[in-house]
PDB file of C-alpha atoms in Angstrom:
ATOM      1  CA  GLN A  27       0.017  -0.063  -0.028  1.00  0.00           C
ATOM      2  CA  HIS A  28       2.905   2.340   0.684  1.00  0.00           C
ATOM      3  CA  TYR A  29       4.115   1.721  -2.968  1.00  0.00           C
ATOM      4  CA  TYR A  30       0.535   3.111  -4.272  1.00  0.00           C
ATOM      5  CA  ILE A  31       0.672   6.140  -2.143  1.00  0.00           C
ATOM      6  CA  THR A  32       4.323   7.133  -3.210  1.00  0.00           C
ATOM      7  CA  ASN A  33       3.768   6.392  -6.811  1.00  0.00           C
ATOM      8  CA  ASN A  34       0.517   8.741  -6.783  1.00  0.00           C
ATOM      9  CA  LEU A  35       2.405  11.303  -5.059  1.00  0.00           C
ATOM     10  CA  ARG A  36       5.051  11.046  -7.672  1.00  0.00           C
ATOM     11  CA  MET A  37       2.542  11.374 -10.558  1.00  0.00           C
ATOM     12  CA  ILE A  38       0.855  14.300  -8.694  1.00  0.00           C
ATOM     13  CA  ASN A  39       4.313  15.937  -8.280  1.00  0.00           C
ATOM     14  CA  ARG A  40       5.038  15.341 -11.985  1.00  0.00           C
ATOM     15  CA  ALA A  41       1.819  16.833 -13.144  1.00  0.00           C
ATOM     16  CA  ILE A  42       2.360  19.844 -10.956  1.00  0.00           C
ATOM     17  CA  GLY A  43       5.697  20.435 -12.419  1.00  0.00           C
ATOM     18  CA  VAL A  44       4.419  20.045 -16.001  1.00  0.00           C
ATOM     19  CA  LEU A  45       1.728  22.624 -15.266  1.00  0.00           C
ATOM     20  CA  ARG A  46       4.149  25.032 -13.642  1.00  0.00           C
ATOM     21  CA  GLY A  47       6.397  24.810 -16.648  1.00  0.00           C
ATOM     22  CA  LYS A  48       3.519  25.325 -19.101  1.00  0.00           C
ATOM     23  CA  ILE A  49       2.178  28.393 -16.936  1.00  0.00           C
ATOM     24  CA  THR A  50       5.841  29.876 -16.898  1.00  0.00           C
ATOM     25  CA  ASN A  51       6.288  29.275 -20.734  1.00  0.00           C
ATOM     26  CA  ALA A  52       2.867  30.519 -21.522  1.00  0.00           C
ATOM     27  CA  MET A  53       3.670  34.005 -19.638  1.00  0.00           C
ATOM     28  CA  ALA A  54       7.144  34.318 -21.351  1.00  0.00           C
ATOM     29  CA  HIS A  55       7.882  36.637 -24.364  1.00  0.00           C
ATOM     30  CA  ALA A  56       9.884  35.558 -27.327  1.00  0.00           C
ATOM     31  CA  PRO A  57      13.584  36.972 -27.085  1.00  0.00           C
ATOM     32  CA  PRO A  58      14.628  39.130 -30.002  1.00  0.00           C
ATOM     33  CA  PRO A  59      16.283  37.480 -32.641  1.00  0.00           C
ATOM     34  CA  PRO A  60      20.022  36.819 -32.336  1.00  0.00           C
ATOM     35  CA  LYS A  61      20.807  38.739 -35.572  1.00  0.00           C
ATOM     36  CA  PRO A  62      18.730  40.504 -38.149  1.00  0.00           C
ATOM     37  CA  HIS A  63      16.545  38.129 -40.412  1.00  0.00           C
ATOM     38  CA  ALA A  64      18.367  39.162 -43.486  1.00  0.00           C
ATOM     39  CA  GLU A  65      21.544  37.713 -42.036  1.00  0.00           C
ATOM     40  CA  MET A  66      20.004  34.492 -40.687  1.00  0.00           C
ATOM     41  CA  ASN A  67      19.951  31.192 -42.676  1.00  0.00           C
ATOM     42  CA  VAL A  68      16.808  28.953 -42.800  1.00  0.00           C
ATOM     43  CA  VAL A  69      18.029  26.912 -40.175  1.00  0.00           C
ATOM     44  CA  GLU A  70      18.426  29.556 -37.665  1.00  0.00           C
ATOM     45  CA  ILE A  71      15.117  31.122 -38.571  1.00  0.00           C
ATOM     46  CA  VAL A  72      13.259  27.746 -38.034  1.00  0.00           C
ATOM     47  CA  GLU A  73      15.037  27.354 -34.631  1.00  0.00           C
ATOM     48  CA  TYR A  74      14.071  30.786 -33.684  1.00  0.00           C
ATOM     49  CA  ASN A  75      10.595  30.545 -34.810  1.00  0.00           C
ATOM     50  CA  LYS A  76       9.992  27.511 -32.575  1.00  0.00           C
ATOM     51  CA  ILE A  77      10.301  29.464 -29.460  1.00  0.00           C
ATOM     52  CA  PRO A  78       7.196  31.604 -30.160  1.00  0.00           C
ATOM     53  CA  SER A  79       5.201  28.630 -31.399  1.00  0.00           C
ATOM     54  CA  MET A  80       5.877  26.723 -28.005  1.00  0.00           C
ATOM     55  CA  ILE A  81       4.720  29.862 -26.152  1.00  0.00           C
ATOM     56  CA  SER A  82       1.465  29.761 -28.262  1.00  0.00           C
ATOM     57  CA  TYR A  83       1.226  26.052 -27.804  1.00  0.00           C
ATOM     58  CA  ASP A  84       1.230  26.456 -24.121  1.00  0.00           C
ATOM     59  CA  ARG A  85      -1.107  29.465 -24.017  1.00  0.00           C
ATOM     60  CA  TRP A  86      -3.534  27.534 -26.121  1.00  0.00           C
ATOM     61  CA  TRP A  87      -3.061  24.338 -23.921  1.00  0.00           C
ATOM     62  CA  LEU A  88      -3.937  26.328 -20.871  1.00  0.00           C
ATOM     63  CA  PHE A  89      -6.762  28.162 -22.371  1.00  0.00           C
ATOM     64  CA  THR A  90      -8.350  24.998 -23.493  1.00  0.00           C
ATOM     65  CA  TRP A  91      -8.182  22.858 -20.192  1.00  0.00           C
ATOM     66  CA  PHE A  92      -8.777  25.837 -17.660  1.00  0.00           C
ATOM     67  CA  VAL A  93     -11.103  28.213 -19.635  1.00  0.00           C
ATOM     68  CA  MET A  94     -12.871  26.153 -22.383  1.00  0.00           C
ATOM     69  CA  VAL A  95     -13.479  22.800 -20.554  1.00  0.00           C
ATOM     70  CA  PRO A  96     -14.996  24.523 -17.416  1.00  0.00           C
ATOM     71  CA  VAL A  97     -17.101  26.715 -19.620  1.00  0.00           C
ATOM     72  CA  THR A  98     -18.403  23.704 -21.705  1.00  0.00           C
ATOM     73  CA  ILE A  99     -19.215  21.903 -18.507  1.00  0.00           C
ATOM     74  CA  ALA A 100     -21.016  24.922 -17.011  1.00  0.00           C
ATOM     75  CA  THR A 101     -22.980  25.538 -20.230  1.00  0.00           C
ATOM     76  CA  GLY A 102     -23.915  21.923 -20.238  1.00  0.00           C
ATOM     77  CA  ILE A 103     -25.297  21.934 -16.625  1.00  0.00           C
ATOM     78  CA  ASN A 104     -27.243  25.277 -17.462  1.00  0.00           C
ATOM     79  CA  ALA A 105     -28.777  23.701 -20.516  1.00  0.00           C
ATOM     80  CA  TRP A 106     -29.752  20.451 -18.511  1.00  0.00           C
ATOM     81  CA  ILE A 107     -31.315  22.508 -15.652  1.00  0.00           C
ATOM     82  CA  VAL A 108     -33.131  24.895 -18.066  1.00  0.00           C
ATOM     83  CA  GLU A 109     -34.452  21.989 -20.269  1.00  0.00           C
ATOM     84  CA  ASN A 110     -35.626  20.075 -17.130  1.00  0.00           C
ATOM     85  CA  GLU A 111     -37.614  23.146 -15.987  1.00  0.00           C
ATOM     86  CA  HIS A 112     -38.928  23.282 -19.604  1.00  0.00           C
ATOM     87  CA  LEU A 113     -40.004  19.629 -19.746  1.00  0.00           C
ATOM     88  CA  SER A 114     -41.630  19.720 -16.441  1.00  0.00           C
ATOM     89  CA  HIS A 115     -44.606  21.840 -17.945  1.00  0.00           C
ATOM     90  CA  GLY A 116     -46.989  20.135 -20.346  1.00  0.00           C
ATOM     91  CA  PRO A 117     -47.172  21.237 -24.069  1.00  0.00           C
ATOM     92  CA  PRO A 118     -49.142  24.375 -24.846  1.00  0.00           C
ATOM     93  CA  PRO A 119     -52.660  23.811 -25.913  1.00  0.00           C
ATOM     94  CA  TYR A 120     -53.289  23.063 -29.670  1.00  0.00           C
ATOM     95  CA  ILE A 121     -54.659  25.933 -31.842  1.00  0.00           C
ATOM     96  CA  PRO A 122     -55.443  24.894 -35.449  1.00  0.00           C
ATOM     97  CA  TYR A 123     -53.693  27.709 -37.230  1.00  0.00           C
ATOM     98  CA  ASP A 124     -54.689  28.022 -41.002  1.00  0.00           C
ATOM     99  CA  HIS A 125     -50.921  28.544 -41.923  1.00  0.00           C
ATOM    100  CA  LEU A 126     -49.855  25.381 -40.219  1.00  0.00           C
ATOM    101  CA  ILE A 127     -51.877  23.085 -42.587  1.00  0.00           C
ATOM    102  CA  ARG A 128     -49.559  21.438 -45.008  1.00  0.00           C
ATOM    103  CA  THR A 129     -50.761  21.226 -48.667  1.00  0.00           C
ATOM    104  CA  ARG A 130     -48.384  18.302 -49.608  1.00  0.00           C
ATOM    105  CA  PRO A 131     -47.780  15.178 -47.213  1.00  0.00           C
ATOM    106  CA  TYR A 132     -44.366  14.185 -46.110  1.00  0.00           C
ATOM    107  CA  PRO A 133     -42.984  11.237 -48.047  1.00  0.00           C
ATOM    108  CA  TRP A 134     -42.718   8.966 -45.086  1.00  0.00           C
ATOM    109  CA  LYS A 135     -45.106   7.097 -42.825  1.00  0.00           C
ATOM    110  CA  ASP A 136     -48.647   8.660 -42.925  1.00  0.00           C
ATOM    111  CA  GLY A 137     -47.380  11.799 -44.498  1.00  0.00           C
ATOM    112  CA  LYS A 138     -48.703  13.971 -41.417  1.00  0.00           C
ATOM    113  CA  ARG A 139     -45.733  13.563 -38.957  1.00  0.00           C
ATOM    114  CA  SER A 140     -42.295  15.201 -39.523  1.00  0.00           C
ATOM    115  CA  LEU A 141     -39.219  13.090 -39.596  1.00  0.00           C
ATOM    116  CA  PHE A 142     -38.306  13.958 -36.110  1.00  0.00           C
ATOM    117  CA  HIS A 143     -42.107  13.797 -34.744  1.00  0.00           C
ATOM    118  CA  HIS A 144     -42.400  13.467 -30.991  1.00  0.00           C
ATOM    119  CA  GLU A 145     -45.867  12.139 -29.916  1.00  0.00           C
ATOM    120  CA  GLN A 146     -45.912  14.235 -26.749  1.00  0.00           C
ATOM    121  CA  TYR A 147     -44.676  17.472 -28.038  1.00  0.00           C
ATOM    122  CA  ASN A 148     -45.426  17.981 -31.545  1.00  0.00           C
ATOM    123  CA  PRO A 149     -49.023  18.169 -32.914  1.00  0.00           C
ATOM    124  CA  ILE A 150     -50.396  16.694 -35.992  1.00  0.00           C
ATOM    125  CA  PRO A 151     -51.316  19.671 -38.209  1.00  0.00           C
ATOM    126  CA  GLY A 152     -55.134  19.949 -38.465  1.00  0.00           C
ATOM    127  CA  GLU A 153     -55.660  17.106 -35.642  1.00  0.00           C
ATOM    128  CA  GLY A 154     -53.834  18.221 -32.573  1.00  0.00           C
ATOM    129  CA  TYR A 155     -51.793  16.080 -30.288  1.00  0.00           C
ATOM    130  CA  SER A 156     -52.095  12.316 -30.756  1.00  0.00           C
ATOM    131  CA  TRP A 157     -52.037  11.666 -27.186  1.00  0.00           C
ATOM    132  CA  GLN A 158     -55.100  13.869 -26.562  1.00  0.00           C
ATOM    133  CA  LYS A 159     -56.990  11.986 -29.293  1.00  0.00           C
ATOM    134  CA  ASN A 160     -56.112   8.652 -27.405  1.00  0.00           C
ATOM    135  CA  GLU A 161     -57.438  10.091 -24.132  1.00  0.00           C
ATOM    136  CA  GLU A 162     -60.555  11.282 -25.873  1.00  0.00           C
ATOM    137  CA  ASP A 163     -60.901   7.682 -27.293  1.00  0.00           C
ATOM    138  CA  ASP A 164     -60.565   6.114 -24.144  1.00  0.00           C
ATOM    139  CA  GLU A 165     -63.361   8.007 -22.439  1.00  0.00           C
TER     140      GLU A 165
END
């Protein structure tokens, strides 16, 4: 058991060290080039350009994990809460508006239901909710 605790502490220490390095590197500024670009050969230019790209990489890595992931999780939780609140109410009463009547049927099933029809939340144009019809038939 002592081995597992020591090993876990080593992994945590390593992760903290990597994170500390990324934060330090992300806050750094690229040094000025050692000599003017006109005097540098291609190899020197490529080596110099690796410095700003590593700084940019670490900034985006930190931004992704410490800004975008929490924002995405918070947005998902908010959507779940709002949707549960929305679903706790029943659907609105059906009103047969003239402009909602289709002139041509859909090319699938009975032609009255859309491709993503939900029996509880989508009324059938001209008829109303199918579950209300079933309740009336049962009475």
